[in-house]
Amino acid sequence: MAAAERSVFVTVGTTKFDALVERVDSLELLRILRSKGYSKLVIQKGNGSYVPHVVVPAGQAKATTEGIDVEYFDYSPSLAAYISSAALVISHAGSGSIFESLTAGVPLLVVPNPLLMDNHQQELGATLAAGGHLVCAAPDELLNAVRSFDGSRLVPYSKGSPAGMVAAINRQMGFPGAGAGRG
Amino acid sequence: MFRRRPAAPRKAPAKTLIVLGSGGHTAEMLTLMDSMDKSLYSPRTYVVAATDPMSAPKALVRERLWQKTDTPVGVSLLQIPRSREVGQSYVTSVATTLYSLIFAFSLVLVERPELVRGMVAVLGLTSTQIVYVESIARTRRFSLSAKLLYHLRLADLLFVQWEQLAKTYPRAVYAGRLY
């Protein structure tokens, strides 16, 4: 990758989230990205039925549009690599993608999927947004959220640790002196 | 069916049932297992939903890594009906969650593990210790499984991963976040 490349990675993980893919399939988004100094947009669109056809010509998975290099794909086992090399991640609010991005220190904008039962994506997104670790937006607010996004104002997330739970389980089981496992 | 006191000090390893709740929940459970002393929690049986083809292969990958061999020993797999599919209505969710509970309960009776932990509720009448880890995605409200376990007082340790949630549910334990 070129050093000057600033990539935006959109990811829905293993889910379907057409409302998000549809919102990022937008020339206006590309113009906003360009005005903010981004040069590339990669969309991991997942299992949904919506296929991008605005930011790339219909039937094409790759193109340069409005000065932005755009590509999309369904899924990749190496989403972590896309996340860690991105300058901005726009993600569904699944815990995997969220903590992958936060612990990689990549600026993150999450869009909870409003179709999920008793929307716990909304809960996680809102809690982390309240802590200043990410920006959380509804699908309809996405373009404005990208426009006003300022990664420098985010609060770095301190990675958690299983050590406390491990110690409590060991105590409960009668292994009080046990340490953590070997990796 | 009450919270047990911590067990007496022991040296023998504990047979462990690990319930993988699919998706992000499976990832959390395997992250916790990464940090457990596997020689103390052995043999291990993984419980997966019949509708979840992803979790068992992930557990196997981890076991190979932990045991540093392609053919890990002391590991087995059990399938249960899923308590709830994403998008299922709340009313039918209660019914299918109860069905899964009863099924999981029968597993405890058959398997007689000494430790059960996971994202799906499991009942124990035996000396089985039950540990439940509420998902990191639950910051303010319990999942249906956590509500059932909490109010019926079925878990010996019920971890939450956000301090504010432990304030709402004082018998829950906050001991940090997995990520």
CSV table of C-alpha atoms in Angstrom, one decimal:
chain,number,residue,atom,x,y,z
A,1,MET,CA,0.0,0.0,0.0
A,2,ALA,CA,1.2,3.5,-0.8
A,3,ALA,CA,2.2,5.5,2.2
A,4,ALA,CA,-0.1,8.3,1.3
A,5,GLU,CA,-3.1,6.1,1.0
A,6,ARG,CA,-5.8,6.8,3.6
A,7,SER,CA,-8.3,4.0,3.5
A,8,VAL,CA,-11.8,3.8,4.9
A,9,PHE,CA,-13.0,0.3,5.7
A,10,VAL,CA,-16.7,-0.4,5.9
A,11,THR,CA,-17.6,-3.8,7.5
A,12,VAL,CA,-20.7,-5.7,8.5
A,13,GLY,CA,-18.9,-8.9,9.6
A,14,THR,CA,-20.8,-12.1,9.1
A,15,THR,CA,-24.1,-10.3,9.3
A,16,LYS,CA,-26.5,-8.8,6.8
A,17,PHE,CA,-26.9,-5.1,7.0
A,18,ASP,CA,-28.3,-3.7,3.8
A,19,ALA,CA,-29.3,-0.4,5.3
A,20,LEU,CA,-25.6,0.3,6.0
A,21,VAL,CA,-24.3,-0.9,2.6
A,22,GLU,CA,-26.9,1.2,0.9
A,23,ARG,CA,-26.0,4.3,2.8
A,24,VAL,CA,-22.3,4.0,1.9
A,25,ASP,CA,-23.1,3.4,-1.8
A,26,SER,CA,-23.3,7.1,-2.3
A,27,LEU,CA,-21.5,9.7,-4.4
A,28,GLU,CA,-22.0,12.2,-1.6
A,29,LEU,CA,-20.1,10.0,0.8
A,30,LEU,CA,-17.2,9.8,-1.7
A,31,ARG,CA,-17.1,13.6,-1.9
A,32,ILE,CA,-17.1,13.9,1.8
A,33,LEU,CA,-14.3,11.3,2.1
A,34,ARG,CA,-12.3,13.1,-0.5
A,35,SER,CA,-12.8,16.5,1.2
A,36,LYS,CA,-11.5,14.9,4.4
A,37,GLY,CA,-8.4,13.5,2.8
A,38,TYR,CA,-9.3,9.9,2.4
A,39,SER,CA,-8.3,8.2,-0.9
A,40,LYS,CA,-9.8,4.7,-0.7
A,41,LEU,CA,-13.1,3.0,0.3
A,42,VAL,CA,-13.2,-0.7,0.9
A,43,ILE,CA,-16.7,-2.2,1.6
A,44,GLN,CA,-17.1,-5.6,3.1
A,45,LYS,CA,-20.8,-6.0,2.4
A,46,GLY,CA,-21.5,-9.4,4.0
A,47,ASN,CA,-24.5,-11.6,3.3
A,48,GLY,CA,-27.0,-8.9,2.4
A,49,SER,CA,-28.8,-8.7,-1.0
A,50,TYR,CA,-27.9,-5.0,-1.7
A,51,VAL,CA,-25.1,-4.8,-4.2
A,52,PRO,CA,-23.2,-1.5,-4.6
A,53,HIS,CA,-23.8,0.1,-8.0
A,54,VAL,CA,-23.4,3.8,-7.4
A,55,VAL,CA,-19.8,4.0,-6.1
A,56,VAL,CA,-18.8,1.4,-8.6
A,57,PRO,CA,-20.5,0.7,-12.0
A,58,ALA,CA,-23.1,-2.1,-11.7
A,59,GLY,CA,-21.5,-5.5,-12.0
A,60,GLN,CA,-18.0,-4.2,-11.1
A,61,ALA,CA,-16.4,-4.8,-7.8
A,62,LYS,CA,-13.7,-2.2,-8.2
A,63,ALA,CA,-13.5,1.3,-9.7
A,64,THR,CA,-12.2,4.8,-9.1
A,65,THR,CA,-15.1,7.2,-8.6
A,66,GLU,CA,-15.0,10.9,-7.5
A,67,GLY,CA,-11.3,10.5,-7.0
A,68,ILE,CA,-11.7,7.6,-4.5
A,69,ASP,CA,-10.5,4.1,-5.2
A,70,VAL,CA,-13.5,1.9,-4.3
A,71,GLU,CA,-13.8,-1.8,-4.0
A,72,TYR,CA,-16.2,-4.2,-2.3
A,73,PHE,CA,-16.3,-7.9,-1.4
A,74,ASP,CA,-18.6,-10.1,0.6
A,75,TYR,CA,-16.4,-11.5,3.3
A,76,SER,CA,-12.8,-12.2,4.1
A,77,PRO,CA,-11.3,-14.3,6.9
A,78,SER,CA,-8.7,-11.6,7.3
A,79,LEU,CA,-10.9,-8.6,8.3
A,80,ALA,CA,-8.4,-7.8,11.0
A,81,ALA,CA,-5.8,-6.9,8.4
A,82,TYR,CA,-8.3,-4.5,6.7
A,83,ILE,CA,-9.2,-3.0,10.0
A,84,SER,CA,-5.6,-2.4,11.2
A,85,SER,CA,-4.5,-0.8,7.9
A,86,ALA,CA,-7.5,1.6,7.8
A,87,ALA,CA,-7.5,5.2,8.7
A,88,LEU,CA,-11.2,5.0,9.5
A,89,VAL,CA,-13.5,2.0,10.2
A,90,ILE,CA,-17.2,2.3,9.6
A,91,SER,CA,-18.7,-0.8,11.2
A,92,HIS,CA,-21.9,-2.5,12.3
A,93,ALA,CA,-21.9,-2.5,16.1
A,94,GLY,CA,-21.0,-6.2,16.6
A,95,SER,CA,-18.6,-6.7,19.5
A,96,GLY,CA,-16.0,-8.4,17.4
A,97,SER,CA,-15.5,-5.6,14.9
A,98,ILE,CA,-15.8,-2.9,17.6
A,99,PHE,CA,-13.1,-4.3,19.9
A,100,GLU,CA,-10.9,-5.3,17.0
A,101,SER,CA,-10.9,-1.7,15.9
A,102,LEU,CA,-10.6,-0.1,19.3
A,103,THR,CA,-7.7,-2.3,20.4
A,104,ALA,CA,-6.0,-1.7,17.1
A,105,GLY,CA,-6.4,2.0,17.8
A,106,VAL,CA,-8.2,2.7,14.6
A,107,PRO,CA,-10.8,5.6,14.6
A,108,LEU,CA,-14.2,4.0,14.6
A,109,LEU,CA,-17.7,5.0,13.6
A,110,VAL,CA,-20.3,2.4,14.3
A,111,VAL,CA,-23.8,2.0,13.0
A,112,PRO,CA,-26.0,-0.3,15.1
A,113,ASN,CA,-28.3,-2.5,13.1
A,114,PRO,CA,-31.8,-1.4,14.1
A,115,LEU,CA,-33.3,-4.7,13.0
A,116,LEU,CA,-31.8,-6.8,15.8
A,117,MET,CA,-33.8,-8.0,18.8
A,118,ASP,CA,-33.8,-5.8,21.8
A,119,ASN,CA,-31.0,-4.0,20.0
A,120,HIS,CA,-28.0,-4.8,22.1
A,121,GLN,CA,-25.8,-3.4,19.3
A,122,GLN,CA,-27.3,0.0,20.1
A,123,GLU,CA,-26.5,-0.6,23.8
A,124,LEU,CA,-22.8,-1.3,23.2
A,125,GLY,CA,-22.4,1.5,20.6
A,126,ALA,CA,-24.1,4.0,22.9
A,127,THR,CA,-22.0,3.0,26.0
A,128,LEU,CA,-18.7,3.3,24.1
A,129,ALA,CA,-19.8,6.5,22.4
A,130,ALA,CA,-20.6,7.9,25.9
A,131,GLY,CA,-17.0,7.1,26.9
A,132,GLY,CA,-15.8,9.0,23.8
A,133,HIS,CA,-14.2,5.8,22.3
A,134,LEU,CA,-16.1,5.9,19.1
A,135,VAL,CA,-18.9,7.7,17.3
A,136,CYS,CA,-22.2,5.9,17.0
A,137,ALA,CA,-24.8,6.9,14.4
A,138,ALA,CA,-28.1,5.6,13.0
A,139,PRO,CA,-28.0,4.6,9.3
A,140,ASP,CA,-29.9,7.8,8.3
A,141,GLU,CA,-27.3,9.9,10.2
A,142,LEU,CA,-24.3,8.3,8.7
A,143,LEU,CA,-23.3,10.9,6.1
A,144,ASN,CA,-23.5,13.7,8.6
A,145,ALA,CA,-21.6,11.6,11.1
A,146,VAL,CA,-18.8,11.1,8.6
A,147,ARG,CA,-18.8,14.7,7.7
A,148,SER,CA,-18.3,15.8,11.3
A,149,PHE,CA,-16.1,12.9,12.3
A,150,ASP,CA,-12.9,14.0,14.1
A,151,GLY,CA,-10.7,11.0,15.1
A,152,SER,CA,-8.4,13.2,17.2
A,153,ARG,CA,-11.2,13.8,19.6
A,154,LEU,CA,-11.7,10.1,20.4
A,155,VAL,CA,-10.6,8.7,23.8
A,156,PRO,CA,-8.2,5.7,23.4
A,157,TYR,CA,-9.7,2.5,24.7
A,158,SER,CA,-7.7,0.6,27.4
A,159,LYS,CA,-7.8,-3.1,26.5
A,160,GLY,CA,-9.4,-5.3,29.1
A,161,SER,CA,-8.1,-8.6,30.5
A,162,PRO,CA,-9.6,-12.0,31.4
A,163,ALA,CA,-7.3,-12.2,34.5
A,164,GLY,CA,-10.0,-11.1,36.9
A,165,MET,CA,-12.5,-13.6,35.7
A,166,VAL,CA,-9.9,-16.4,35.6
A,167,ALA,CA,-8.9,-15.8,39.2
A,168,ALA,CA,-12.5,-15.7,40.4
A,169,ILE,CA,-13.3,-19.0,38.6
A,170,ASN,CA,-10.1,-20.6,40.0
A,171,ARG,CA,-11.2,-19.6,43.5
A,172,GLN,CA,-14.7,-20.8,43.0
A,173,MET,CA,-13.4,-24.2,41.8
A,174,GLY,CA,-10.9,-24.7,44.6
A,175,PHE,CA,-7.8,-23.8,42.6
A,176,PRO,CA,-7.0,-20.7,44.7
A,177,GLY,CA,-3.3,-20.7,43.8
A,178,ALA,CA,-3.7,-21.4,40.1
A,179,GLY,CA,-2.3,-18.9,37.7
A,180,ALA,CA,-3.4,-18.1,34.1
A,181,GLY,CA,-3.1,-20.7,31.4
A,182,ARG,CA,-0.3,-21.1,28.9
A,183,GLY,CA,-1.1,-19.2,25.8
B,1,MET,CA,-30.0,-24.8,42.9
B,2,PHE,CA,-28.4,-22.1,45.0
B,3,ARG,CA,-25.2,-20.3,44.8
B,4,ARG,CA,-22.5,-22.6,46.2
B,5,ARG,CA,-19.6,-21.5,48.3
B,6,PRO,CA,-16.2,-21.7,46.7
B,7,ALA,CA,-15.2,-25.4,46.5
B,8,ALA,CA,-12.6,-26.8,48.9
B,9,PRO,CA,-9.0,-26.7,47.7
B,10,ARG,CA,-8.3,-29.4,45.2
B,11,LYS,CA,-5.6,-30.7,42.8
B,12,ALA,CA,-7.5,-33.0,40.5
B,13,PRO,CA,-8.6,-31.4,37.2
B,14,ALA,CA,-12.3,-30.5,36.8
B,15,LYS,CA,-14.3,-31.9,33.9
B,16,THR,CA,-15.7,-28.8,32.1
B,17,LEU,CA,-18.6,-28.1,29.9
B,18,ILE,CA,-18.1,-25.0,27.8
B,19,VAL,CA,-21.2,-23.5,26.2
B,20,LEU,CA,-20.5,-21.6,23.0
B,21,GLY,CA,-23.3,-19.1,22.2
B,22,SER,CA,-22.4,-18.5,18.5
B,23,GLY,CA,-20.8,-15.4,16.9
B,24,GLY,CA,-19.4,-12.8,19.2
B,25,HIS,CA,-20.3,-14.9,22.2
B,26,THR,CA,-18.2,-17.9,21.1
B,27,ALA,CA,-15.2,-15.5,20.5
B,28,GLU,CA,-15.6,-14.2,24.1
B,29,MET,CA,-15.7,-17.7,25.6
B,30,LEU,CA,-12.7,-18.8,23.7
B,31,THR,CA,-10.8,-15.7,24.7
B,32,LEU,CA,-11.6,-16.5,28.3
B,33,MET,CA,-10.4,-20.1,27.8
B,34,ASP,CA,-7.1,-18.7,26.3
B,35,SER,CA,-6.3,-17.4,29.7
B,36,MET,CA,-7.4,-20.4,31.8
B,37,ASP,CA,-5.0,-23.2,32.9
B,38,LYS,CA,-6.2,-25.9,30.6
B,39,SER,CA,-4.6,-28.6,32.6
B,40,LEU,CA,-6.9,-27.8,35.5
B,41,TYR,CA,-10.0,-27.6,33.4
B,42,SER,CA,-10.0,-31.0,31.7
B,43,PRO,CA,-11.5,-32.9,29.9
B,44,ARG,CA,-13.5,-30.3,28.1
B,45,THR,CA,-16.8,-30.7,26.3
B,46,TYR,CA,-18.0,-27.9,24.0
B,47,VAL,CA,-21.7,-27.4,23.7
B,48,VAL,CA,-22.8,-25.8,20.4
B,49,ALA,CA,-26.2,-25.0,18.9
B,50,ALA,CA,-27.3,-27.4,16.1
B,51,THR,CA,-28.0,-24.2,14.0
B,52,ASP,CA,-24.4,-22.9,14.4
B,53,PRO,CA,-21.8,-24.4,12.1
B,54,MET,CA,-19.1,-21.9,12.9
B,55,SER,CA,-18.4,-22.4,16.6
B,56,ALA,CA,-17.2,-26.0,16.8
B,57,PRO,CA,-14.4,-25.5,14.2
B,58,LYS,CA,-13.3,-22.3,16.0
B,59,ALA,CA,-13.0,-24.3,19.3
B,60,LEU,CA,-11.1,-27.0,17.5
B,61,VAL,CA,-8.6,-24.5,16.1
B,62,ARG,CA,-8.0,-23.1,19.6
B,63,GLU,CA,-7.6,-26.6,21.1
B,64,ARG,CA,-5.0,-27.4,18.5
B,65,LEU,CA,-3.2,-24.2,19.4
B,66,TRP,CA,-3.4,-24.8,23.2
B,67,GLN,CA,-2.3,-28.5,23.0
B,68,LYS,CA,0.2,-27.8,20.2
B,69,THR,CA,-1.0,-30.8,18.2
B,70,ASP,CA,-3.4,-31.5,15.3
B,71,THR,CA,-5.1,-34.1,17.3
B,72,PRO,CA,-6.1,-32.6,20.6
B,73,VAL,CA,-7.1,-35.1,23.4
B,74,GLY,CA,-9.7,-34.9,26.1
B,75,VAL,CA,-12.0,-32.8,23.9
B,76,SER,CA,-15.6,-33.6,22.8
B,77,LEU,CA,-18.6,-31.9,21.3
B,78,LEU,CA,-22.3,-31.8,22.1
B,79,GLN,CA,-25.1,-30.2,20.1
B,80,ILE,CA,-28.2,-28.5,21.6
B,81,PRO,CA,-31.1,-26.7,20.0
B,82,ARG,CA,-30.4,-22.9,19.8
B,83,SER,CA,-32.3,-20.9,22.3
B,84,ARG,CA,-33.1,-18.1,20.0
B,85,GLU,CA,-32.4,-17.1,16.4
B,86,VAL,CA,-31.5,-13.6,15.6
B,87,GLY,CA,-34.8,-11.8,14.7
B,88,GLN,CA,-37.0,-14.3,16.5
B,89,SER,CA,-39.9,-12.7,18.5
B,90,TYR,CA,-39.6,-12.3,22.3
B,91,VAL,CA,-42.6,-14.5,23.1
B,92,THR,CA,-41.3,-17.5,21.1
B,93,SER,CA,-37.8,-16.7,22.4
B,94,VAL,CA,-38.9,-17.4,25.9
B,95,ALA,CA,-40.3,-20.8,24.8
B,96,THR,CA,-37.3,-21.9,22.9
B,97,THR,CA,-34.9,-20.6,25.6
B,98,LEU,CA,-36.8,-22.7,28.1
B,99,TYR,CA,-36.5,-25.7,25.8
B,100,SER,CA,-32.8,-25.1,25.5
B,101,LEU,CA,-32.5,-24.8,29.3
B,102,ILE,CA,-34.2,-28.1,29.8
B,103,PHE,CA,-32.1,-29.7,27.1
B,104,ALA,CA,-28.9,-28.2,28.6
B,105,PHE,CA,-30.1,-29.4,32.1
B,106,SER,CA,-30.3,-32.9,30.8
B,107,LEU,CA,-26.7,-32.6,29.5
B,108,VAL,CA,-25.5,-31.7,33.0
B,109,LEU,CA,-27.3,-34.7,34.4
B,110,VAL,CA,-25.8,-37.0,31.7
B,111,GLU,CA,-22.3,-35.5,31.6
B,112,ARG,CA,-21.9,-34.7,35.3
B,113,PRO,CA,-19.3,-32.0,34.7
B,114,GLU,CA,-17.7,-30.1,37.6
B,115,LEU,CA,-17.8,-26.7,35.9
B,116,VAL,CA,-20.1,-25.3,33.3
B,117,ARG,CA,-19.6,-21.9,31.8
B,118,GLY,CA,-21.0,-20.2,28.8
B,119,MET,CA,-23.4,-17.8,27.3
B,120,VAL,CA,-26.4,-20.1,27.4
B,121,ALA,CA,-28.1,-21.0,30.7
B,122,VAL,CA,-27.5,-24.4,32.1
B,123,LEU,CA,-29.1,-25.7,35.3
B,124,GLY,CA,-27.3,-27.9,37.8
B,125,LEU,CA,-28.6,-30.0,40.7
B,126,THR,CA,-25.4,-31.8,41.1
B,127,SER,CA,-22.1,-30.5,42.6
B,128,THR,CA,-21.6,-28.8,39.3
B,129,GLN,CA,-20.4,-25.2,39.6
B,130,ILE,CA,-22.1,-22.9,37.1
B,131,VAL,CA,-20.3,-19.8,35.7
B,132,TYR,CA,-22.1,-17.5,33.3
B,133,VAL,CA,-20.4,-14.8,31.4
B,134,GLU,CA,-22.7,-12.1,30.2
B,135,SER,CA,-21.7,-10.8,26.8
B,136,ILE,CA,-19.5,-7.7,26.6
B,137,ALA,CA,-22.3,-6.3,24.3
B,138,ARG,CA,-24.6,-6.1,27.3
B,139,THR,CA,-23.7,-2.8,29.0
B,140,ARG,CA,-27.0,-1.8,30.6
B,141,ARG,CA,-29.5,-4.6,30.4
B,142,PHE,CA,-29.3,-8.4,30.9
B,143,SER,CA,-29.9,-10.8,28.1
B,144,LEU,CA,-32.8,-13.2,28.5
B,145,SER,CA,-30.5,-16.0,29.6
B,146,ALA,CA,-28.8,-13.8,32.2
B,147,LYS,CA,-32.2,-12.7,33.5
B,148,LEU,CA,-33.3,-16.3,34.0
B,149,LEU,CA,-30.1,-17.3,35.6
B,150,TYR,CA,-30.0,-14.3,37.9
B,151,HIS,CA,-33.5,-14.3,39.1
B,152,LEU,CA,-33.7,-18.1,39.5
B,153,ARG,CA,-30.3,-17.9,41.3
B,154,LEU,CA,-28.9,-20.6,39.2
B,155,ALA,CA,-25.4,-19.4,38.5
B,156,ASP,CA,-22.6,-19.7,41.1
B,157,LEU,CA,-20.7,-16.9,39.4
B,158,LEU,CA,-22.5,-14.5,37.0
B,159,PHE,CA,-20.0,-12.2,35.4
B,160,VAL,CA,-20.9,-8.9,33.8
B,161,GLN,CA,-18.4,-6.9,31.8
B,162,TRP,CA,-19.5,-3.4,32.7
B,163,GLU,CA,-19.5,-2.0,36.2
B,164,GLN,CA,-22.8,-0.1,35.7
B,165,LEU,CA,-24.5,-3.5,35.1
B,166,ALA,CA,-23.2,-4.9,38.4
B,167,LYS,CA,-24.8,-1.9,40.1
B,168,THR,CA,-28.2,-2.8,38.7
B,169,TYR,CA,-27.7,-6.5,39.5
B,170,PRO,CA,-25.7,-6.6,42.8
B,171,ARG,CA,-25.3,-10.4,42.8
B,172,ALA,CA,-23.5,-10.2,39.5
B,173,VAL,CA,-19.7,-10.0,39.5
B,174,TYR,CA,-17.7,-7.4,37.6
B,175,ALA,CA,-14.1,-8.6,37.3
B,176,GLY,CA,-13.0,-6.7,34.2
B,177,ARG,CA,-13.7,-7.0,30.5
B,178,LEU,CA,-12.4,-9.7,28.2
B,179,TYR,CA,-11.4,-7.2,25.5
